[in-house]
Structure formats: C-alpha cells, structure tokens
mmCIF file of C-alpha atoms in Angstrom:
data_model
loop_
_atom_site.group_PDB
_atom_site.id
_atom_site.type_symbol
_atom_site.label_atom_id
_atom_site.label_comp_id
_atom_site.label_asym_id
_atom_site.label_seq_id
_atom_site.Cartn_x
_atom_site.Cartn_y
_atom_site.Cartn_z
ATOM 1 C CA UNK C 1 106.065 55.819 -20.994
ATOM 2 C CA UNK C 2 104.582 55.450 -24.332
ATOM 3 C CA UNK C 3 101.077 56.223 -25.085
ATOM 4 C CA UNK C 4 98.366 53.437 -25.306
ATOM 5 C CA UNK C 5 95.007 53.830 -26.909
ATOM 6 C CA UNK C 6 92.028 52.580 -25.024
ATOM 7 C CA UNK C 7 88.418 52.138 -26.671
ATOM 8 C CA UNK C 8 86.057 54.973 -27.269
ATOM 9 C CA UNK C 9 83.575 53.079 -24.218
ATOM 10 C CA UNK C 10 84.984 54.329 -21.404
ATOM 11 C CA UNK C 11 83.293 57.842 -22.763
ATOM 12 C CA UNK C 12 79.734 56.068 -22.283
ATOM 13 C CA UNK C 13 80.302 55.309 -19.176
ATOM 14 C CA UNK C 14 77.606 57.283 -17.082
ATOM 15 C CA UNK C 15 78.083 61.771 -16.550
ATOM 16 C CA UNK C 16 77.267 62.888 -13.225
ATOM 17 C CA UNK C 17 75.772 65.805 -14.658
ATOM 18 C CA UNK C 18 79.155 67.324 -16.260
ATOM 19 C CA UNK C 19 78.398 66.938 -19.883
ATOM 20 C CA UNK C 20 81.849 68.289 -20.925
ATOM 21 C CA UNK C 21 85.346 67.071 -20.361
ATOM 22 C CA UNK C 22 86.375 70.059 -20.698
ATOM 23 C CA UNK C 23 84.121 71.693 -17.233
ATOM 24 C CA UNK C 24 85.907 71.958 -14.308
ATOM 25 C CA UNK C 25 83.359 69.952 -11.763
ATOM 26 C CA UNK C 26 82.804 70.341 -8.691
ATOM 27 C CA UNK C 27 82.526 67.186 -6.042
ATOM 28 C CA UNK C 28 79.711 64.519 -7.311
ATOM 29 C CA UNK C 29 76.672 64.959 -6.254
ATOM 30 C CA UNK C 30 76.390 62.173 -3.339
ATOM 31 C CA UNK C 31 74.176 59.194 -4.566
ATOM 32 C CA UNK C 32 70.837 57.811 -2.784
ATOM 33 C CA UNK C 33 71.736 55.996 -0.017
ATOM 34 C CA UNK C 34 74.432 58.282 1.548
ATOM 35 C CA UNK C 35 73.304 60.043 4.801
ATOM 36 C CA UNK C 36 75.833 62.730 6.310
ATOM 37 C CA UNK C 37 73.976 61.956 9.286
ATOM 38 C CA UNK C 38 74.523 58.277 9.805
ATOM 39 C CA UNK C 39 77.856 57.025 12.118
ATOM 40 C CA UNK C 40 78.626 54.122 10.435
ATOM 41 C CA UNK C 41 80.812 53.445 7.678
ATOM 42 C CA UNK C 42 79.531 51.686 4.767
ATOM 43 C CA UNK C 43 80.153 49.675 1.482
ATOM 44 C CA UNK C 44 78.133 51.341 -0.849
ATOM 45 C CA UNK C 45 79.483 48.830 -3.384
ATOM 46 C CA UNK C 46 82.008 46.737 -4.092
ATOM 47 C CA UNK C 47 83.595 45.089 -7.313
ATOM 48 C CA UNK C 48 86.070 42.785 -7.905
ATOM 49 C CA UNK C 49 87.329 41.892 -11.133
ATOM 50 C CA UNK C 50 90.718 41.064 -12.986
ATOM 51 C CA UNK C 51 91.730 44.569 -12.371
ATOM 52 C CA UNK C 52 91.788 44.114 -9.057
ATOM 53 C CA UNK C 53 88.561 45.949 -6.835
ATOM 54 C CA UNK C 54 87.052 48.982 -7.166
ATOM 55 C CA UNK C 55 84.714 50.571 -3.783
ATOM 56 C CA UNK C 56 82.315 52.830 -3.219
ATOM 57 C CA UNK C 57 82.225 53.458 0.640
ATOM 58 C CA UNK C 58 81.108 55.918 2.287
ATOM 59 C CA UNK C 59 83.586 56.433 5.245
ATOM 60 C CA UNK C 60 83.191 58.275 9.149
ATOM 61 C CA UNK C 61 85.570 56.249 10.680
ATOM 62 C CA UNK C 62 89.108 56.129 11.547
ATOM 63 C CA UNK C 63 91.109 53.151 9.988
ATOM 64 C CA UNK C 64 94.039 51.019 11.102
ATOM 65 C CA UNK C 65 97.682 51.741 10.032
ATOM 66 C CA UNK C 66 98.178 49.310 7.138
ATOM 67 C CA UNK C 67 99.395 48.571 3.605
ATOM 68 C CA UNK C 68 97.976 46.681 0.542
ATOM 69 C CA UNK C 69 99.875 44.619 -2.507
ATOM 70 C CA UNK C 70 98.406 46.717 -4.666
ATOM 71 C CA UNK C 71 98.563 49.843 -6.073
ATOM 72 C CA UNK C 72 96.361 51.690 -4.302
ATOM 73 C CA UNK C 73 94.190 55.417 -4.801
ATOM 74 C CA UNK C 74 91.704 56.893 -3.212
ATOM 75 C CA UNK C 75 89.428 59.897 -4.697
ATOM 76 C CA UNK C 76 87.054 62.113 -2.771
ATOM 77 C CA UNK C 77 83.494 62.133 -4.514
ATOM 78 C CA UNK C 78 81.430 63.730 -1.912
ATOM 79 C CA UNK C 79 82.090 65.152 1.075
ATOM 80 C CA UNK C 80 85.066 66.914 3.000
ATOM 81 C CA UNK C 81 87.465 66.771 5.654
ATOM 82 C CA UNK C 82 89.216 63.204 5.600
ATOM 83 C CA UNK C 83 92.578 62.777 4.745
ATOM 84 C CA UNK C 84 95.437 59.853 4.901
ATOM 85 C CA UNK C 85 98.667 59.526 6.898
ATOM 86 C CA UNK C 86 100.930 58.314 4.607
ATOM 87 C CA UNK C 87 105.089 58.933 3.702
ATOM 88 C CA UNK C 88 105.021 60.483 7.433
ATOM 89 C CA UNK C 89 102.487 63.376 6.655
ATOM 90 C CA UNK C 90 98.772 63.946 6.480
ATOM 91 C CA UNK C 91 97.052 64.618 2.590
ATOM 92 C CA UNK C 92 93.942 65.782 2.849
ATOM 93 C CA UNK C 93 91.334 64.035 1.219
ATOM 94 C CA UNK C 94 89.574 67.192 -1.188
ATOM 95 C CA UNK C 95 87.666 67.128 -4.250
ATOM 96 C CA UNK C 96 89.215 67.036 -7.498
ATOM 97 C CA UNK C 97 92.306 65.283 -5.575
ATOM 98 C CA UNK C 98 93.717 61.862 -5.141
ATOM 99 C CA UNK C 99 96.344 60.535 -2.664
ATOM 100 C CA UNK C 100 98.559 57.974 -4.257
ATOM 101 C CA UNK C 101 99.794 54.712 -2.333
ATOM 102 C CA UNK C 102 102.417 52.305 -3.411
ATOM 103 C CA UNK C 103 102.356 48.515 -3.123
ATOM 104 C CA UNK C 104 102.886 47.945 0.949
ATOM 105 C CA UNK C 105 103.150 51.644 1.804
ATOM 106 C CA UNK C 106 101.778 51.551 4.820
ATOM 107 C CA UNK C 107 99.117 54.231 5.115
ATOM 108 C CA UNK C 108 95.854 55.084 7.648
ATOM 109 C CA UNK C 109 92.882 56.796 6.875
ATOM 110 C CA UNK C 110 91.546 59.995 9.186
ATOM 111 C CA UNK C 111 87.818 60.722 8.808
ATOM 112 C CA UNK C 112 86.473 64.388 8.726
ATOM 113 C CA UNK C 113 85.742 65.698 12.053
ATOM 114 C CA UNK C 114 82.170 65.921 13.801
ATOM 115 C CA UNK C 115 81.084 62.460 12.473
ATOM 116 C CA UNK C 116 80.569 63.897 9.686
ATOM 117 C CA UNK C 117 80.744 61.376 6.405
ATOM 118 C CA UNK C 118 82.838 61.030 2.969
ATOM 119 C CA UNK C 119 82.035 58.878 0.113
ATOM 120 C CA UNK C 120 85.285 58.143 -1.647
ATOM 121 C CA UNK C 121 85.879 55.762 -4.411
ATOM 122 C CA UNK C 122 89.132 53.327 -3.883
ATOM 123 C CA UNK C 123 90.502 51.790 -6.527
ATOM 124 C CA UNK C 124 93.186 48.522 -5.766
ATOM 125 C CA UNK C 125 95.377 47.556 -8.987
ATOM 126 C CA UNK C 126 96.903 43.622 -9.085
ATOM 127 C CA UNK C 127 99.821 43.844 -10.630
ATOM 128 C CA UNK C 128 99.070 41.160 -13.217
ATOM 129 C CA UNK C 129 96.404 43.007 -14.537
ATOM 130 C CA UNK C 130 98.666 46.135 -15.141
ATOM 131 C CA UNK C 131 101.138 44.347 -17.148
ATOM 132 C CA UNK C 132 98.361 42.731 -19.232
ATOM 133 C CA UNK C 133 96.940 46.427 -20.122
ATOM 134 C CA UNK C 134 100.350 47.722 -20.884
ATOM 135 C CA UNK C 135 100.894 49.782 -18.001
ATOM 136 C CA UNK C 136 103.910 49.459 -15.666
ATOM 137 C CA UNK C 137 103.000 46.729 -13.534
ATOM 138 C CA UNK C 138 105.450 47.316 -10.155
ATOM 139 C CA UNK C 139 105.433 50.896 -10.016
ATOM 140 C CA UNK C 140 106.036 53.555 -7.227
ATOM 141 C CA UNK C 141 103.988 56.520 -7.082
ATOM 142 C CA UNK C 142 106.476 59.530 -7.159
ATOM 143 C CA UNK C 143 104.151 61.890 -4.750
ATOM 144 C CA UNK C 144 101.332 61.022 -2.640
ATOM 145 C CA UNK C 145 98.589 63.602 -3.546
ATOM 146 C CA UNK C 146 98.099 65.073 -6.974
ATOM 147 C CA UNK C 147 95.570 67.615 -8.413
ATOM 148 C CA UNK C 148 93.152 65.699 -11.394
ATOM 149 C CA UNK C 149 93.325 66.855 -14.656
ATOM 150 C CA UNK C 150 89.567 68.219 -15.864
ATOM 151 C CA UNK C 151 89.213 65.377 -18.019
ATOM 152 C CA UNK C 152 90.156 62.813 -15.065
ATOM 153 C CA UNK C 153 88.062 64.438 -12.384
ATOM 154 C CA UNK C 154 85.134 63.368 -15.172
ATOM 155 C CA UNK C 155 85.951 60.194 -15.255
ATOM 156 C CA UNK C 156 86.524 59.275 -11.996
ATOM 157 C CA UNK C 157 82.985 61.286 -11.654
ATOM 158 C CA UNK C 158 81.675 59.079 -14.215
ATOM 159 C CA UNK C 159 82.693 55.671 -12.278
ATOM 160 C CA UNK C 160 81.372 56.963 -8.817
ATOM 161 C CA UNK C 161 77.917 57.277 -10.978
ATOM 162 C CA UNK C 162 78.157 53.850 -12.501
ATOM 163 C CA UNK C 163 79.061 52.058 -8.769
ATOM 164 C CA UNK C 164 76.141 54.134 -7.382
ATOM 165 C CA UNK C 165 73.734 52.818 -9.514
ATOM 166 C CA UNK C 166 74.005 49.378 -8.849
ATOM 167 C CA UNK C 167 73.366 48.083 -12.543
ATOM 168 C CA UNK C 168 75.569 45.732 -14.530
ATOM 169 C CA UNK C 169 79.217 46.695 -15.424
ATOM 170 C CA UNK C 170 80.194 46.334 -18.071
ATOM 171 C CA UNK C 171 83.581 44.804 -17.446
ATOM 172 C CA UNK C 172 85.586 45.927 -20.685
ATOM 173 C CA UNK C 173 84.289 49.511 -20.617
ATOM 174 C CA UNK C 174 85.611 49.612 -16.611
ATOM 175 C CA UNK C 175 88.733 48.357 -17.654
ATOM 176 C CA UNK C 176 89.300 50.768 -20.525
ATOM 177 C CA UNK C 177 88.457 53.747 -17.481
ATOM 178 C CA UNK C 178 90.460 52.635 -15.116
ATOM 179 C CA UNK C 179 93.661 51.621 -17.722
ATOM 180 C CA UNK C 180 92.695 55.756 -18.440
ATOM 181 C CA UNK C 181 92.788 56.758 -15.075
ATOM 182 C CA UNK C 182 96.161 55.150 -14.102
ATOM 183 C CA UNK C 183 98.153 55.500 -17.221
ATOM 184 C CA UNK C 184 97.210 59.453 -16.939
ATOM 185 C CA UNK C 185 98.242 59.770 -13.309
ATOM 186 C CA UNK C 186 101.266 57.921 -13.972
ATOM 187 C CA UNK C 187 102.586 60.381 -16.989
ATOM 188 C CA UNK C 188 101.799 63.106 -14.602
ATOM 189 C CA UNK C 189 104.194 61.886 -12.012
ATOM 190 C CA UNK C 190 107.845 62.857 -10.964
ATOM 191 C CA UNK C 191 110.105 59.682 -11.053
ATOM 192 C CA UNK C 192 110.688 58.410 -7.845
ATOM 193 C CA UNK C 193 114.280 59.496 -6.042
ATOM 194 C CA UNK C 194 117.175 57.415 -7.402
ATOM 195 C CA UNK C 195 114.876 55.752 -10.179
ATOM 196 C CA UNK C 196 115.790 55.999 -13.839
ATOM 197 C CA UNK C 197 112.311 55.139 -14.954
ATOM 198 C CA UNK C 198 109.122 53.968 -14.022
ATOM 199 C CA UNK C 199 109.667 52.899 -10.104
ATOM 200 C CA UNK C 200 109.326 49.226 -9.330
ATOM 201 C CA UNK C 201 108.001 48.175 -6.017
ATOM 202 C CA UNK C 202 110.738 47.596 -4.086
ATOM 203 C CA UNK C 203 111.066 44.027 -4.230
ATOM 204 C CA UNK C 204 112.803 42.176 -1.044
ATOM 205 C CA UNK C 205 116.130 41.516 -2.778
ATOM 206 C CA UNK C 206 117.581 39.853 -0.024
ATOM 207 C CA UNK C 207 117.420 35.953 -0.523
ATOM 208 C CA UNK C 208 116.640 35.214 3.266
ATOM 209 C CA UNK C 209 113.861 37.719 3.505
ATOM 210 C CA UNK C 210 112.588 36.378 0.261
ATOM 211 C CA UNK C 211 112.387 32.943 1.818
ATOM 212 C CA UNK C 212 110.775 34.806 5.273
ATOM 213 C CA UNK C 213 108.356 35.982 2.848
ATOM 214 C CA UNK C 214 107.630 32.817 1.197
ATOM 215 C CA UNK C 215 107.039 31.325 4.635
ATOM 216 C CA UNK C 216 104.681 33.860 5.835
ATOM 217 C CA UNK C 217 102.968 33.727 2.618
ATOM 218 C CA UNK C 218 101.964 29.819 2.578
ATOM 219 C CA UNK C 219 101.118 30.220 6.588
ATOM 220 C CA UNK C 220 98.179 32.524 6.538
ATOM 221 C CA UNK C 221 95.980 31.669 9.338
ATOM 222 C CA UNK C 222 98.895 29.985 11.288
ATOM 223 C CA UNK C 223 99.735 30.755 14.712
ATOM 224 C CA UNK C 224 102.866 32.296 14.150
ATOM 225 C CA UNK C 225 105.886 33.020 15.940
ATOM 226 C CA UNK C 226 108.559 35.210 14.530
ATOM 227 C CA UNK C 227 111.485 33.202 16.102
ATOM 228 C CA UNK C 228 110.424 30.814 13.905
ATOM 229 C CA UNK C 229 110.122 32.903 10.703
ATOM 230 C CA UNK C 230 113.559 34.739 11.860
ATOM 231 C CA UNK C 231 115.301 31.193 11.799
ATOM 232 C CA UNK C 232 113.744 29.816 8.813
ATOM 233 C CA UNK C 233 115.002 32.459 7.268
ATOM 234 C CA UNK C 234 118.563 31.911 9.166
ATOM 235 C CA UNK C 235 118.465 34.978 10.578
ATOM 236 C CA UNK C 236 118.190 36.248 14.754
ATOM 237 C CA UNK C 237 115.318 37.713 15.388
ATOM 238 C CA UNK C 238 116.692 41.466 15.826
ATOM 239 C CA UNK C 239 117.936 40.766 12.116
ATOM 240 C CA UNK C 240 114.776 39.518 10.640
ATOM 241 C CA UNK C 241 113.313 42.674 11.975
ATOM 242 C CA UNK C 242 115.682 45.037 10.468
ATOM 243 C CA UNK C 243 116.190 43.560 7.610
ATOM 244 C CA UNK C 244 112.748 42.924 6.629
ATOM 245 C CA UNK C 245 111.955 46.592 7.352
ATOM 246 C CA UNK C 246 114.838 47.506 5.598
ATOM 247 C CA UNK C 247 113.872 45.473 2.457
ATOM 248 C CA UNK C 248 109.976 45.699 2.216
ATOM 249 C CA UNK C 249 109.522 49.444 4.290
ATOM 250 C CA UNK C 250 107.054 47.719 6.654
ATOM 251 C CA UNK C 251 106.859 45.629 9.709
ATOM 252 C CA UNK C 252 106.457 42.119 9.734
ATOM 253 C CA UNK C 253 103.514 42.516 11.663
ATOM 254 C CA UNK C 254 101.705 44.967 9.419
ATOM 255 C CA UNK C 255 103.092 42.353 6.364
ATOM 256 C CA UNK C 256 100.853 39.631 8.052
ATOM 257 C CA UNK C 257 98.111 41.684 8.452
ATOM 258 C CA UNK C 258 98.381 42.294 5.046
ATOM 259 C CA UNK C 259 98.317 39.076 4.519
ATOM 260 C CA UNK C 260 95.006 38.194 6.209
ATOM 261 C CA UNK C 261 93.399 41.081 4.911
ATOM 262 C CA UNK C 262 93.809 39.932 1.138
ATOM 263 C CA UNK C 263 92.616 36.255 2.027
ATOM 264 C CA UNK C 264 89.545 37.186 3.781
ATOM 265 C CA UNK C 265 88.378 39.790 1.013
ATOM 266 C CA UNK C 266 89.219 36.581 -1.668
ATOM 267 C CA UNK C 267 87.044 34.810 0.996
ATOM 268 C CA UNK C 268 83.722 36.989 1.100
ATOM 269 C CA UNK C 269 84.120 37.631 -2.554
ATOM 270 C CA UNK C 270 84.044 34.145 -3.371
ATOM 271 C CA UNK C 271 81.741 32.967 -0.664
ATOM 272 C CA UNK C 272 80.705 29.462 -0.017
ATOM 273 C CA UNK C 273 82.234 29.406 3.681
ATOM 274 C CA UNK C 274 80.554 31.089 6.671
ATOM 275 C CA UNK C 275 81.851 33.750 8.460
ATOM 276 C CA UNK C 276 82.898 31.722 11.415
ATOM 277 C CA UNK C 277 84.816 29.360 9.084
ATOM 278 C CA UNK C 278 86.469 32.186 7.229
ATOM 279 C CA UNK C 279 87.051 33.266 10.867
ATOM 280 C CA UNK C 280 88.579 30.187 11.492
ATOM 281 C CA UNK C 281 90.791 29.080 8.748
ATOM 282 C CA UNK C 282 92.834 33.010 9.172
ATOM 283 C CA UNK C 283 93.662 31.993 12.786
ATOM 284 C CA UNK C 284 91.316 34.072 14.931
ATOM 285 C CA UNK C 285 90.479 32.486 18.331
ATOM 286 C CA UNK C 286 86.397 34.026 17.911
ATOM 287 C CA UNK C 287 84.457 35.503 15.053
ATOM 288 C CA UNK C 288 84.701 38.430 17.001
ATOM 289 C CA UNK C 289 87.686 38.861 17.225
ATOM 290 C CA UNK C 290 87.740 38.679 13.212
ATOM 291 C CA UNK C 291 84.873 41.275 12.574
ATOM 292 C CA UNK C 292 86.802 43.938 14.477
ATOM 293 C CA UNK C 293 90.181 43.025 12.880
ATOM 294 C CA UNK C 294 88.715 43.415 9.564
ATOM 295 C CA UNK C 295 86.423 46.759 10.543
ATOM 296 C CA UNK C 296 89.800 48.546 11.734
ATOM 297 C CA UNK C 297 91.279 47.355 8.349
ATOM 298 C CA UNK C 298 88.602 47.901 5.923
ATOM 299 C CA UNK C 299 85.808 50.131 7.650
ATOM 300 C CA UNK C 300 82.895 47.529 7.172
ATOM 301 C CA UNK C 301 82.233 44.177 8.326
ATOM 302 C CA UNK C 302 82.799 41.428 7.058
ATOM 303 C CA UNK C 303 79.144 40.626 6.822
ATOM 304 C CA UNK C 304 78.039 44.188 4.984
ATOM 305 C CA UNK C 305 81.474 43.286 2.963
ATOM 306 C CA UNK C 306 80.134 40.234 1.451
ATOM 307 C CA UNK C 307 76.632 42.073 0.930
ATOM 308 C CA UNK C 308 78.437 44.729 -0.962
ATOM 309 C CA UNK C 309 80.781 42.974 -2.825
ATOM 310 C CA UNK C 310 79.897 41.778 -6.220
ATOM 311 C CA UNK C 311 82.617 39.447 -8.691
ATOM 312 C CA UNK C 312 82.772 40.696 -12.384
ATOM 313 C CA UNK C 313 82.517 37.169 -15.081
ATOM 314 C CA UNK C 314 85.483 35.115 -14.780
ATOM 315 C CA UNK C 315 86.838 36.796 -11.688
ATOM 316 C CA UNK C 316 89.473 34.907 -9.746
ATOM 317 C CA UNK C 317 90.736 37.065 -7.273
ATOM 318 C CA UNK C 318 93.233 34.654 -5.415
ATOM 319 C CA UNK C 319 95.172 34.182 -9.012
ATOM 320 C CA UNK C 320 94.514 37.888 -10.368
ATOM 321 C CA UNK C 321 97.995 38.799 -8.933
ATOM 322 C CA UNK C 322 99.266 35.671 -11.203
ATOM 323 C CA UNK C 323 96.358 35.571 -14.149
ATOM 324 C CA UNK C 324 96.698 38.395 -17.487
ATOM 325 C CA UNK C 325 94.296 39.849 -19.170
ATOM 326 C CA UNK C 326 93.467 40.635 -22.821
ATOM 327 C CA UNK C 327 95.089 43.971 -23.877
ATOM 328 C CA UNK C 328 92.861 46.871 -23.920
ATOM 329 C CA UNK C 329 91.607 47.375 -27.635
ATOM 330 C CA UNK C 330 92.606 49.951 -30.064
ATOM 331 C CA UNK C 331 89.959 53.092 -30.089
ATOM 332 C CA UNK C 332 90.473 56.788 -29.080
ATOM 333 C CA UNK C 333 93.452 58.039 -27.804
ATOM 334 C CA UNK C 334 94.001 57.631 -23.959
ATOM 335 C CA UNK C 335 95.618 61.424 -24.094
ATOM 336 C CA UNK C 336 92.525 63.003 -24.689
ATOM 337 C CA UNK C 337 91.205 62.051 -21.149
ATOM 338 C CA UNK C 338 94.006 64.480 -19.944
#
C-alpha cells in the first residue's frame, strides 16, 4: 500500500498526559465516570459519523457470539483481563494491544474475571468511508491481535481522551486519526493466506447466495423462515446452509442477527421512533424481548444506547456503507504516527 498524508490536526487532538510520541505509555488513565466497582456495562459515549462509529464503553459483561459489516477493532484503555474469542482462540484484551476483526468474523467478547470492569474504545469502519480516504475498503485483517506502535498507542490514547470529555468533535480532525490509525495497522499486517494483496472481504460469489442475501437484506424485521430463503434462492435447505457458511464464514442465523443489530443502532442514532416501535418494526414479539437481544449484542440497552450515542453533521448512517467522503487533506506524513 502506498503512503497517504493526513493533516497535521489529528496531532491536536487531546494527550492523556503522554506529551511525546515517542514515550512508551502505559494504559490511560480511566476518565470520570468509570467505577471498577459498578456491574453494569456502560456507553460512556458513542459517535457515529461517515466513518462509521466510534465507542467508549466501559464493559463487565459477557457478549453474544456475533459479527459486524464492518471492519471492526477494539483497544484496551483502562483496565485488564477481557479478551475476545475470535478465529477459534481467545486474545486477550491488554494495554498497548488491539484485536483485529474482519467484516462478518464472527467474534464474542469475555469480560475480566471478578466483575471487575474495562473501558475499551471500539472503533467500526463502513466500507464506503474507507475507499473515500484512500484506504483499502474490503480488507481482511491478516492476524487478530497486534502490539501498537508507540506512536499509535498515543493516538488511540489521545481519542479515548477526546470521547471522555464529552465536548464537540471535531469531525475532520477524527477522521484524519482514525484514517492514521487504520492505514498504520494495515502496513503492519501479514497478507492474508492465499491473498496477493490487500485481502478483500470475502464476498459471497455464489449467485444464489447472493440473491439469499439480497432477500434477507430487504426483510429485516420479517418473520422469517429459512425454507423460504433456501428456495428463493433455489437451493434445499441443507444446501443453503452449507453453502452460505461456505461463502460468507457465518451462519445464517448470526447473518440476521447481524442484520438487526445494524438497523436498530441506525434506529437509536437517528431517533424519532420509540423504543417499542423500533421494537416493533425488527420483528420482536415484546420490547423485552428486544432490550435483551440488543444487551447480549452490544452490552447496553437500547435506552442508555440512544443516551450515549451522538451523530457527527451530515451523518447518515443507513447510506454510510453506500455514501463517500471527501479525501483526507494533504498535511504531515501519516508515517510519522508509526
């Protein structure tokens, strides 16, 4: 990959109290508001933007097995002891770390042990916003958990600070970071296994599971029944299943859930319905039912979701898979973040 120079902003954003890139930190200092001895996860904040959505939480409990269509890392911040199943092992979750998850990899976070608490900052990349900064954008991480450069671990430092603090963002300045953060990790990386370049997500190549995805895709909220999606896709139903595993390295369940996940984040983030109409409208028999679904998935409620969540200017997350963005601007090379 070629190199790409971002703007000198992203070196404003905010130090938590590392003046020098060139320091080797140790974990940030945990912000006001996170208690090791509360037993509750929490959103400490939330932002969505063209990028895609960048959290704060600060996590104690154990989530669901489940996969995202977008590239996906986590980083420690404060706070030991968690890790993630994902790739059929368990990476711990340590500071000055990151574990690394690929468009649909299914994945499950474990918290640390005791009830004890970890904030971690999670960062979720559309893929239309990667191709408008120049960056790859269907790749495949080729390892799970890497070690941050210095200059990264600052950074990522840096934006824990600036989510903590709950003041404006500025949006170009959090772009230019996180354009940093990615194209850095991504130069680090070993190509995948049988890739020539840059891995792309492995897109379902087969025409009939392309048209089972299309399906599932314009029925979220549906009752559905996967005799159904098997034949519209002309396929038995012992097929579907293999073949859509085969193609897309996930169930078709865990694809759906996927599914409903991404709707009812666009949902909160956007507001304008009530809960119980969200609730509704993605198929769930009670509102219930709904809060738990989306607690096993996400680690909040919906309710502190929507509290915590906050859209950057011009935000449209339903399209951002679909709508570019403006290049980064020309400033200081993005090398020097190494």
């Amino acid at each position: 990959m070629t190199g790409r120079r971002c703007p000198e902003r992203w070196h404003d954003l905010p130090a938590c109290g590392i003046p020098h890139a060139g320091h080797e930190p140790d974990a940030c200092e945990a912000p006001a508001g996170f208690d090791n001895g509360d037993t509750m996860s929490t959103a400490i904040r939330i932002v969505q933007g063209r990028f895609g959505r960048l959290e704060l939480l600060s996590m104690d409990t154990a989530l669901a097995l489940h996969a995202r269509g977008q590239l996906h890392l986590l980083l420690p911040v404060a706070g030991a002891g968690g890790a993630v199943d994902v790739r059929g092992q368990r990476y711990p979750l340590a500071p000055g770390q990151a574990v690394l998850m690929n468009a649909w990899e299914p994945h499950a976070y474990r918290p640390p042990a005791g009830q004890q608490r970890q904030l971690l900052l999670a960062l979720y990349a559309e893929p239309g916003w990667l191709a408008a900064a120049g960056l790859p954008p269907a790749v495949r991480w080729g390892r799970a958990c890497v070690a941050l450069p210095p200059g990264l671990r600052v950074l990522a430092e840096r934006l824990a600070t600036l989510m903590a603090q709950h003041e404006g963002m500025d949006e170009a300045a959090l772009q230019a970071g996180l354009a940093v953060l990615l194209e850095t990790l991504l130069a680090h990386q070993p190509l995948p296994q049988g890739h020539a370049g840059f891995g792309v997500v492995r897109r379902a190549c087969d025409a009939r599971i392309r048209k089972a995805i299309d399906y599932l895709r314009s029925h979220v909220g549906a009752e559905l029944d996967m005799d159904t999606v098997a034949a519209e896709a002309c396929l038995s139903r012992a097929h579907f299943f293999k073949l859509f595993r085969q193609s897309m390295h996930l169930t078709p369940a865990l694809y759906v859930n996927a599914l409903r996940i991404d709707a009812a984040i666009a949902g909160l983030g956007a507001g304008g319905r009530a809960l119980r109409q969200l609730s509704d409208d993605l198929g769930f028999n009670a509102q219930s039912h709904f809060s738990r679904f989306f607690r096993e998935h996400c680690g909040v409620s919906p309710s502190q979701y929507r509290q915590a969540v906050e859209r950057l200017p011009a935000c449209d997350v339903a399209a951002a898979q679909r709508a570019p963005v403006a290049h980064v601007p020309a400033g200081a090379d993005w090398r020097a973040a190494r």
